Coordinates of C-alpha atoms and ligand atoms in Angstrom, one line a residue:
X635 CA 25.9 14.1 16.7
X636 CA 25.5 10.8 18.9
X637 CA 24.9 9.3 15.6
X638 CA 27.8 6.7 16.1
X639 CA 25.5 4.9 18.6
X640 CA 23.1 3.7 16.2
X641 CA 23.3 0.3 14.2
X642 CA 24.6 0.1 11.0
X643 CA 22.0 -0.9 9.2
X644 CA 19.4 1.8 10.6
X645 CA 22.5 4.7 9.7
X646 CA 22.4 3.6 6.2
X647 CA 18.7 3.4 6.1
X648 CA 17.9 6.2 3.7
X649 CA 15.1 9.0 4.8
X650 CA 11.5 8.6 2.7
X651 CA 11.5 10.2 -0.7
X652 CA 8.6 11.3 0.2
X653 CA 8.7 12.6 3.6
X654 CA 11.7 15.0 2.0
X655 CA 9.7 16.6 -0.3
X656 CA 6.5 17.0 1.8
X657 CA 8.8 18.9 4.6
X658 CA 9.6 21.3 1.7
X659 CA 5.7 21.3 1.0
X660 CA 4.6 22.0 4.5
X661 CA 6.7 25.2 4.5
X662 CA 4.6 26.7 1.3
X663 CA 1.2 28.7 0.9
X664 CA -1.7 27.7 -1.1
X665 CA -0.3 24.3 -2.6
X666 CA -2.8 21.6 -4.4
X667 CA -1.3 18.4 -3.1
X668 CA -1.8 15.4 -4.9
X669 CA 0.5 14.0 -3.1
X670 CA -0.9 12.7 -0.2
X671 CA -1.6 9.1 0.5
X672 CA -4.2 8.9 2.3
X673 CA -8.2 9.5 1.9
X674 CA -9.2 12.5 1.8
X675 CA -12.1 11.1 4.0
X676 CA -13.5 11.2 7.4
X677 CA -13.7 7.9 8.5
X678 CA -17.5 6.7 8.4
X679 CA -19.6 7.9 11.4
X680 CA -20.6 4.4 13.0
X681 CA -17.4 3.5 12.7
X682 CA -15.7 6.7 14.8
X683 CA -19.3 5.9 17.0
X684 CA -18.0 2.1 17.1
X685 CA -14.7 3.3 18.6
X686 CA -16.1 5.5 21.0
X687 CA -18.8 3.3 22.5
X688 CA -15.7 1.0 22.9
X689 CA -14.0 3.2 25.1
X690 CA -17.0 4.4 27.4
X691 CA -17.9 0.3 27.8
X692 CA -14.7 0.4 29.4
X693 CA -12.8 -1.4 26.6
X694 CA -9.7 0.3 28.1
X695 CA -7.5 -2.8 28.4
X696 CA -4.9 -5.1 26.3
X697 CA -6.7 -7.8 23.9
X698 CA -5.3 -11.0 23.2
X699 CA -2.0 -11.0 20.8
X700 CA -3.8 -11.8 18.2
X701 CA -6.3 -9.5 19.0
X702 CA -10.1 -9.5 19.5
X703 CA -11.3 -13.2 18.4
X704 CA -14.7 -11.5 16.9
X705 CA -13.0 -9.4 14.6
X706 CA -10.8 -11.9 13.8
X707 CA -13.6 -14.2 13.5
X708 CA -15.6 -11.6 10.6
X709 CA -12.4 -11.3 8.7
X710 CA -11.8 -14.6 8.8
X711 CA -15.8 -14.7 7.2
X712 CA -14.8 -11.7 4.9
X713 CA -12.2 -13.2 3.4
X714 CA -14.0 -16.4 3.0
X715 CA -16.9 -14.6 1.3
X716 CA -14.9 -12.5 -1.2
X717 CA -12.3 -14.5 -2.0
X718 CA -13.1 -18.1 -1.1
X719 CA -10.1 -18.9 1.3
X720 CA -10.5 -19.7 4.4
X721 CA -8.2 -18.9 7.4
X722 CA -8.9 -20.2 10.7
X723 CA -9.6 -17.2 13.2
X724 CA -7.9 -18.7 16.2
X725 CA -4.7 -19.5 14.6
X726 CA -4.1 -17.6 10.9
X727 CA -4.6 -14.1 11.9
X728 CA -3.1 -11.6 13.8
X729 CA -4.6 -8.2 14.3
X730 CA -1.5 -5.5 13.9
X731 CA -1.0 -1.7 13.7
X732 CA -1.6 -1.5 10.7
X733 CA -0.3 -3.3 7.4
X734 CA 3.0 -1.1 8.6
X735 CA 3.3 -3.5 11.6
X736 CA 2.8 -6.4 9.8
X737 CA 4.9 -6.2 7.1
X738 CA 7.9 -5.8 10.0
X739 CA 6.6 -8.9 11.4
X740 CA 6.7 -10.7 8.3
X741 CA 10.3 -10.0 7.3
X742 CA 11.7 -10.3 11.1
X743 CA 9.8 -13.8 11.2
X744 CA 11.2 -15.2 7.7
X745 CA 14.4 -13.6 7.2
X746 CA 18.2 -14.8 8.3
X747 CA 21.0 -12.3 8.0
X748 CA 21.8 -12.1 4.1
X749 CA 17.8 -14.0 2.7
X750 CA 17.1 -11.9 -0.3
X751 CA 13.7 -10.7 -0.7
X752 CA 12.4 -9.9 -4.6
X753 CA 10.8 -6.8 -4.7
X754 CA 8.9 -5.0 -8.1
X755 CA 9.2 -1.7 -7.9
X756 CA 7.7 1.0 -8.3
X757 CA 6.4 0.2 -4.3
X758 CA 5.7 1.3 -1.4
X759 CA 7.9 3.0 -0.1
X760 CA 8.6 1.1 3.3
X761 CA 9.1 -2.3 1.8
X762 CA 13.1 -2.4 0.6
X763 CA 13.4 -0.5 4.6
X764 CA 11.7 -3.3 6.4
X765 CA 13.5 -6.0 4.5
X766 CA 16.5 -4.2 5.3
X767 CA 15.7 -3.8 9.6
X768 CA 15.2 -7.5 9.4
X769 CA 18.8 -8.5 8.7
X770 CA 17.5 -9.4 4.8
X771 CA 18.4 -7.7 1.0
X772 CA 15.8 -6.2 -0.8
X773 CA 16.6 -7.2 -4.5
X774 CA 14.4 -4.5 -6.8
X775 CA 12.9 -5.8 -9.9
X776 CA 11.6 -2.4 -12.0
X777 CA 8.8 -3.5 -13.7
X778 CA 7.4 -0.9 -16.9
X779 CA 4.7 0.6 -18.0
X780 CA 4.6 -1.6 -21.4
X781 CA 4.0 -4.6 -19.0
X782 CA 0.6 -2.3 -17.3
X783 CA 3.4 -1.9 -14.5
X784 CA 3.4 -5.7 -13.8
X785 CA 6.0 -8.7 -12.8
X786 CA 7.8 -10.0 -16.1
X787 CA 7.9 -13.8 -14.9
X788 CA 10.9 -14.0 -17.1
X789 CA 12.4 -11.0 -15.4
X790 CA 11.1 -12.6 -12.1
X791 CA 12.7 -16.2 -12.8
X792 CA 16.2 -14.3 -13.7
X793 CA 16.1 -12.5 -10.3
X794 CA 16.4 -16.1 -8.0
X795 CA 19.5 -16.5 -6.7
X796 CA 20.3 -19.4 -4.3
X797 CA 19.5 -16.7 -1.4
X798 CA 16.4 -15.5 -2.4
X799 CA 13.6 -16.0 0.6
X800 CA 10.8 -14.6 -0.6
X801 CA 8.8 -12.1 -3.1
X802 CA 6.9 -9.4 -1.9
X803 CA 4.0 -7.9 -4.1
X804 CA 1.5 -5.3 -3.5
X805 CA -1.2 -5.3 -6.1
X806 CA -3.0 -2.9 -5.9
X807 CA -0.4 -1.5 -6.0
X808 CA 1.1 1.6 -4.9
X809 CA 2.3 4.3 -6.3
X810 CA 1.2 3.4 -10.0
X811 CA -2.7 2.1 -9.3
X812 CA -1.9 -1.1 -11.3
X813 CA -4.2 -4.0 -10.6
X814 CA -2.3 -7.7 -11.3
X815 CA -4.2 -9.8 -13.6
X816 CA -5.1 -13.1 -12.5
X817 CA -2.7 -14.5 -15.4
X818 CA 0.3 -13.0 -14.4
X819 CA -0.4 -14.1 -10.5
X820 CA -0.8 -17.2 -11.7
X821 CA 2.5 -17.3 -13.3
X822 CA 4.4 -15.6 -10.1
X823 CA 2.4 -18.3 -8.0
X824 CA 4.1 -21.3 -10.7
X825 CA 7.7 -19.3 -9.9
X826 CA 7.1 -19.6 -5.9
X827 CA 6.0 -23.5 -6.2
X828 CA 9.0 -23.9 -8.3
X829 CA 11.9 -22.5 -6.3
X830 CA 10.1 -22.9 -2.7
X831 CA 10.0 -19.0 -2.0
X832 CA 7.3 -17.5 0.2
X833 CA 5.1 -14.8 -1.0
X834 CA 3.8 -11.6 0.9
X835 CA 1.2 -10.1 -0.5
X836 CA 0.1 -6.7 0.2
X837 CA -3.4 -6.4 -0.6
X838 CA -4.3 -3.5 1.4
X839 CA -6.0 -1.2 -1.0
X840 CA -8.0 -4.9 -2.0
X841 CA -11.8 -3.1 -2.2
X842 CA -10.8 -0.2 -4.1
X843 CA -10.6 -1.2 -7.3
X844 CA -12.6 0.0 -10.8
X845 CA -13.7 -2.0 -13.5
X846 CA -12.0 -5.6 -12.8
X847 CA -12.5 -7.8 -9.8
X848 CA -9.3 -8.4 -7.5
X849 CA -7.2 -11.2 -7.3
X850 CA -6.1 -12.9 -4.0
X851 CA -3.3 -14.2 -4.5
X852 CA -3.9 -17.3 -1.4
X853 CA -6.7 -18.2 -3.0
X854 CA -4.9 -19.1 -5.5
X855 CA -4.3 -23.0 -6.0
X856 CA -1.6 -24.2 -3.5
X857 CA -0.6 -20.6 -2.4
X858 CA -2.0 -20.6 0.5
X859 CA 0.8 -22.3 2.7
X860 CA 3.3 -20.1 0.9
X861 CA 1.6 -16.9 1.6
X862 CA 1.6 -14.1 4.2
X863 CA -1.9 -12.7 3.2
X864 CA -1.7 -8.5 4.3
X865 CA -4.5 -6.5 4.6
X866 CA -6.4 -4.0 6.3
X867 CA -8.4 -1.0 6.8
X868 CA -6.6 2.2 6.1
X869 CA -7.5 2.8 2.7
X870 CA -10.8 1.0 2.0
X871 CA -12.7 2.2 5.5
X872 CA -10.5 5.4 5.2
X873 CA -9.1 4.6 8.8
X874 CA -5.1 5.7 8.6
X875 CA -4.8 7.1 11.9
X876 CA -6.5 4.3 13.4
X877 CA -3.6 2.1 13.0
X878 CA -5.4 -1.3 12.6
X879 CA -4.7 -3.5 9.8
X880 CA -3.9 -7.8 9.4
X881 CA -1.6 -10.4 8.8
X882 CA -3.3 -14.4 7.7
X883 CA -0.9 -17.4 7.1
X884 CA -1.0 -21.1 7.7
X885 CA -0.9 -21.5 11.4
X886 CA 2.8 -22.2 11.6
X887 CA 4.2 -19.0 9.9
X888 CA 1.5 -16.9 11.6
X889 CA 3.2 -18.1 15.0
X890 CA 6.4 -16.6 14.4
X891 CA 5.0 -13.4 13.5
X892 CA 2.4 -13.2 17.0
X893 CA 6.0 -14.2 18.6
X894 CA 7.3 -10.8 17.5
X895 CA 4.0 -9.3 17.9
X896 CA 3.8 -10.2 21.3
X897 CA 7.1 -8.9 22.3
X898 CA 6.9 -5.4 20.7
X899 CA 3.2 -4.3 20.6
X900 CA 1.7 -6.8 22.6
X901 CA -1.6 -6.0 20.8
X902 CA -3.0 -3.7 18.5
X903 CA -5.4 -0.5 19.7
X904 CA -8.5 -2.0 21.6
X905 CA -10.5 0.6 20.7
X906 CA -9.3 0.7 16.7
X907 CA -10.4 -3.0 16.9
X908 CA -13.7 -2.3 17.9
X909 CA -13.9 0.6 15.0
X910 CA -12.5 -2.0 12.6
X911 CA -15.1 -5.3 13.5
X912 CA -18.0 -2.7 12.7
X913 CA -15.8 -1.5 9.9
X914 CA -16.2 -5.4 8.4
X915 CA -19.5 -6.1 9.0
X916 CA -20.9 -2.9 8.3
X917 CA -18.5 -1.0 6.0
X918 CA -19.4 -2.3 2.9
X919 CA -22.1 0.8 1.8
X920 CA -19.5 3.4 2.8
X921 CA -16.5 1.6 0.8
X922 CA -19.3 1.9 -2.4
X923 CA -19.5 5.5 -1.9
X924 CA -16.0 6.2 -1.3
X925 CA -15.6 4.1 -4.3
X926 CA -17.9 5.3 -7.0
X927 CA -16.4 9.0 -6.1
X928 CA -12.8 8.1 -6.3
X929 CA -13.4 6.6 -9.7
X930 CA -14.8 9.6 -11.0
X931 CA -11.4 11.8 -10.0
X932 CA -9.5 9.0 -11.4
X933 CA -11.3 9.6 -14.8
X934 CA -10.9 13.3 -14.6
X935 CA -7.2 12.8 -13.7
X936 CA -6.3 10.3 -15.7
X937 CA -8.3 12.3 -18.8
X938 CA -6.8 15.5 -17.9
X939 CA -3.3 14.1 -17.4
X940 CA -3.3 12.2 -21.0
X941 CA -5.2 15.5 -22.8
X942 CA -1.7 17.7 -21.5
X943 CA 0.8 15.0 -23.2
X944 CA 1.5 13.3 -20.0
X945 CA 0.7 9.5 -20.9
X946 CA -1.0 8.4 -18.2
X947 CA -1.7 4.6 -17.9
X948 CA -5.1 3.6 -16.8
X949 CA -5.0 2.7 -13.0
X950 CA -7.7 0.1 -12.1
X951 CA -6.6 0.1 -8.4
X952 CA -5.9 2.4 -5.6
X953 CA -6.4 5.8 -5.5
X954 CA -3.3 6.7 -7.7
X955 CA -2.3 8.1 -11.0
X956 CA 1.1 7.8 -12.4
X957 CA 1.9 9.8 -15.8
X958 CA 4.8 10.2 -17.8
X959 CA 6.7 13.1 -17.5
X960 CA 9.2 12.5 -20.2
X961 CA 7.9 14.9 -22.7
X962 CA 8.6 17.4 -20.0
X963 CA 12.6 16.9 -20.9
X964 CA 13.0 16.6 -17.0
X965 CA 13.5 14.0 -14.4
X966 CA 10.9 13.1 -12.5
X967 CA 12.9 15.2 -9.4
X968 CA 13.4 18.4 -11.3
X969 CA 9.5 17.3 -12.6
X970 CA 8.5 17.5 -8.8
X971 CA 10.4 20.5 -7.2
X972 CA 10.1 22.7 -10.5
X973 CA 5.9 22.0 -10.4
X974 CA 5.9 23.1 -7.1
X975 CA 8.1 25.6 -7.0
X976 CA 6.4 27.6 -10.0
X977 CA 2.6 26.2 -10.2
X978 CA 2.2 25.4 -6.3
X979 CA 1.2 21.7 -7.2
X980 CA 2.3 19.1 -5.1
X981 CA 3.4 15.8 -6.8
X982 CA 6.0 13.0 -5.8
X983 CA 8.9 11.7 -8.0
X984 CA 8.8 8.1 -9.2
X985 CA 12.0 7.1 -8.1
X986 CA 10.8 7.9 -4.4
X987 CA 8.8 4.3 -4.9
X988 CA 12.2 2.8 -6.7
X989 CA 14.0 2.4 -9.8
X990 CA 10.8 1.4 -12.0
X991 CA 9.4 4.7 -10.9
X992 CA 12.1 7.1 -13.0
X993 CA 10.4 9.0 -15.7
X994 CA 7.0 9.2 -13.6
X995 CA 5.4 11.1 -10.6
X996 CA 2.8 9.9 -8.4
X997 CA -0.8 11.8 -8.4
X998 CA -3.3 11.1 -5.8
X999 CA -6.7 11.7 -6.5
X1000 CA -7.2 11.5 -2.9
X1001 CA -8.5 15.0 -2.9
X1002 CA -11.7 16.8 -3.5
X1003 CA -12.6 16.9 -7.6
X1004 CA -12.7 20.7 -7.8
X1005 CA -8.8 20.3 -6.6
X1006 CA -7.7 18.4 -8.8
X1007 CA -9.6 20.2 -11.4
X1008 CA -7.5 23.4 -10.4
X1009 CA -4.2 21.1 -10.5
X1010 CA -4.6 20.1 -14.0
X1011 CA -5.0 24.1 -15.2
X1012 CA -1.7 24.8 -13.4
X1013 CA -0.2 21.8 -14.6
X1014 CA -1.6 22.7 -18.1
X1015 CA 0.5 26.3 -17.5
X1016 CA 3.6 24.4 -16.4
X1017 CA 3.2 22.1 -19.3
X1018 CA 2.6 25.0 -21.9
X1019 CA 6.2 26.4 -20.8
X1020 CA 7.9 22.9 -20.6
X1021 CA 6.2 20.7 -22.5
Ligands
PLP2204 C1 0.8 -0.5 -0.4 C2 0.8 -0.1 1.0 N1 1.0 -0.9 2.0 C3 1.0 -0.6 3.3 C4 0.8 0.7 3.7 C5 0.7 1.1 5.2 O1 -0.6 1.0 5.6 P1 -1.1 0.9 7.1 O2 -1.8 2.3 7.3 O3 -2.1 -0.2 7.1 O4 0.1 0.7 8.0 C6 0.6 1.7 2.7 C7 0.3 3.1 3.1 O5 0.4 4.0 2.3 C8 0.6 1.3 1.3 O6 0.3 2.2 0.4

C-alpha cells in the first residue's frame, strides 16, 4: 500500500525463487524436501559448548570491526595451511554475518552507479540482488551442463564491456554442485589480469568437496590483489543460524568493505565468533564426518536420479544435485509445482538460480538417506506417468 515510499531499485527487486515456492511447501503435509539449503546437521557439540561458554565468561559485548583478532588470526593460519595464501589477520580480514553480509559489503565497496558485475549462473540466488542494492548491473553469463556447469572463457571474454567491474564466481558452486577445475580458474584469472576486473570469489562450501581437491582462486598466481576471497562456516561446520562467515583482500579493498561494516553491523555476533575460532581449530574431525556421509546421499542421489532418466551430472562439490528434467516434457516450474503437488516431493526450479538453470531442478541431499531414499520412489511414480 505505502509501497510508493520505497526506492526504486528495492521495488523492482524480484522476491526469491525459492522463498515462493517454499511458502507453498510450508502450507502441505508429509512433504520430502530436498529443497532445503542448509545441513541437515546439528551444529557439532563443542562448538554450540564454545558459544555458550562465551556468553557465561561474559563475552556479552561488541568486538572490534573486524572482529575477534584470534579468530582472525586461525583463519588467517587456515587459509595459509590449505591453500598456501597468506592474508595478514590485522588488516585482510573482516569477520561478517555471514558470507550474506559480505557479499553486500563487497559490491557496496566496489561498485559506482551503472559498474557491471559478470555473473555465471546457475548461482546463488542473492548474488544478481546484491549487485543490484549496490547501484551495480548484474550481467548473467548461463553456463551448461556440456561445460560440467563451468565459465566458457570465450563466453566470459565476449561478456566485457567497457563497464564491466568485476566477476563474481562461486565454486563450489551453488545450486548445480559443480567444482571449477584449476584449468578453467586459471583461464578466468588470465581474463581478470587482462581487462583489470576484480574477482569475488565465493568459496563458502570450500571443505565440502568429493573426489578432487579445491581450488582457491587467490592463491592463484597474481590473483591475490584482485580478489575478495569469501568464505565461512555455514555449510562446512553446519553453523547457518549462527550467522558468522568472512571476507580477505589486500589491505586496501578490505578497508572499504570494514568502512561499510562498521556503519551497519558494527560487528559480527561475539558469541558466533567464539563458536566459529573453535569451529577452525577444532572442526576438522566433524567436517570429515559430515563429509564422508553427504557423499554417500550424493551417490544414492545422483545414482537414483540418472537410473529414472533424469541425467544427472556428477557434483563434486556442495551438497547439491541438479538433474535434467527435460525428458519429463515440462519446465523445470511445472517440473517443481506438479512433483509436489502429486508426489509430495519438494524440489526447486533451475531458473530460481538464473537463466543457466532452465531445464533443471535443484536436489539437496541435505537430508537423512532413508529420505531421499523415499523421494526417489515417488519420483520414480511421477516419472512412470510423465516420463
Ligand atoms: C553459494 C552461497 N553463498 C553464500 C550463501 C550465504 O551463506 P551465509 O550463511 O554464510 O550467509 C549461501 C547460502 O545458501 C550460498 O549457497
Amino acid at each position: 500500500m505505502n509501497k510508493r515510499y520505497l526506492a526504486r531499485h528495492v521495488v523492482g527487486l524480484k522476491p526469491s525463487g525459492i522463498r515462493k515456492f517454499f511458502d507453498i511447501v510450508a502450507t502441505m503435509k508429509d512433504v520430502i524436501s530436498l529443497g532445503i539449503g542448509e545441513p541437515d546437521f546439528v551444529t557439532p557439540d563443542p562448538i554450540i559448548q564454545a558459544g555458550i561458554r562465551s556468553l557465561h565468561a561474559g563475552e556479552t559485548h561488541y568486538t572490534s570491526n573486524h572482529g575477534i583478532l584470534e579468530l582472525r588470526r586461525a583463519l588467517s593460519a587456515h587459509i595459509e595451511k590449505e591453500y598456501g595464501i597468506t592474508y595478514d589477520p590485522r588488516t585482510e580480514i573482516v569477520i561478517t554475518v555471514g558470507v550474506s553480509e559480505a557479499l553486500y559489503l563487497a559490491m557496496s565497496a566496489l561498485l559506482n552507479p551503472g559498474e557491471e558485475v559478470i555473473i555465471p549462473t546457475p548461482c546463488f540466488v542473492s548474488y544478481q540482488a546484491e549487485v543490484i542494492l549496490a547501484g551495480g548491473v548484474p550481467v548473467e553469463l548461463p553456463t551448461r551442463v556440456e561445460d560440467n556447469f563451468l565459465v566458457r572463457p570465450t563466453a566470459l571474454e565476449a561478456a566485457i564491456t567497457p563497464k564491466t567491474k568485476a566477476i563474481l564466481i562461486g565454486y563450489p558452486n551453488n545450486p548445480t554442485g559443480a567444482e571449477a577445475t584449476r584449468e578453467v580458474l586459471v583461464e578466468v584469472a588470465r581474463i581478470a589480469e587482462k581487462h583489470d576486473l576484480i574477482v569475488i570469489s565465493d568459496e563458502l562450501y570450500d571443505q565440502l568437496v568429493y573426489g578432487v581437491s579445491h581450488v582457491c582462486f587467490p592463491a592463484l598466481p597474481g590473483m591475490k590483489e584482485r580478489t575478495i576471497l569469501l568464505g565461512g562456516f555455514s555449510k562446512n561446520y553446519a553453523m547457518t543460524g549462527w550467522r558468522a562467515g568472512f571476507a580477505a583482500a589486500p589491505a586496501g579493498i578490505l578497508e572499504g568493505l570494514v568502512r561499510i561494516h562498521q556503519y551497519t553491523i558494527m560487528s559480527a555476533p561475539t558469541m558466533s565468533q567464539a563458536a566459529a575460532l573453535e569451529a577452525i581449530l577444532n572442526g576438522h574431525e566433524h567436517v570429515e564426518a559430515m563429509r564422508n556421509e553427504y557423499d554417500r546421499r550424493r551417490k544414492l542421489i545422483v545414482g537414483g536420479l540418472n537410473q529414472l532418466g533424469l541425467p544427472t551430472f556428477e557434483p563434486h562439490g556442495a551438497f547439491y544435485a541438479f538433474p535434467s528434467i527435460s525428458a519429463s516434457g515440462m519446465d523445470d516450474d511445472a517440473f517443481a509445482m506438479k512433483l509436489l503437488d502429486e508426489e509430495k516431493v519438494a524440489v526447486v526450479p533451475g531458473t530460481a538460480f538464473g537463466a543457466g538453470g532452465e531445464g533443471f531442478v535443484r536436489c539437496s541431499y541435505a537430508t537423512a538417506y532413508e529420505k531421499i531414499e523415499e523421494a526417489l520412489r515417488r519420483i520414480e511414480r511421477f516419472m512412470r506417468r510423465h516420463g
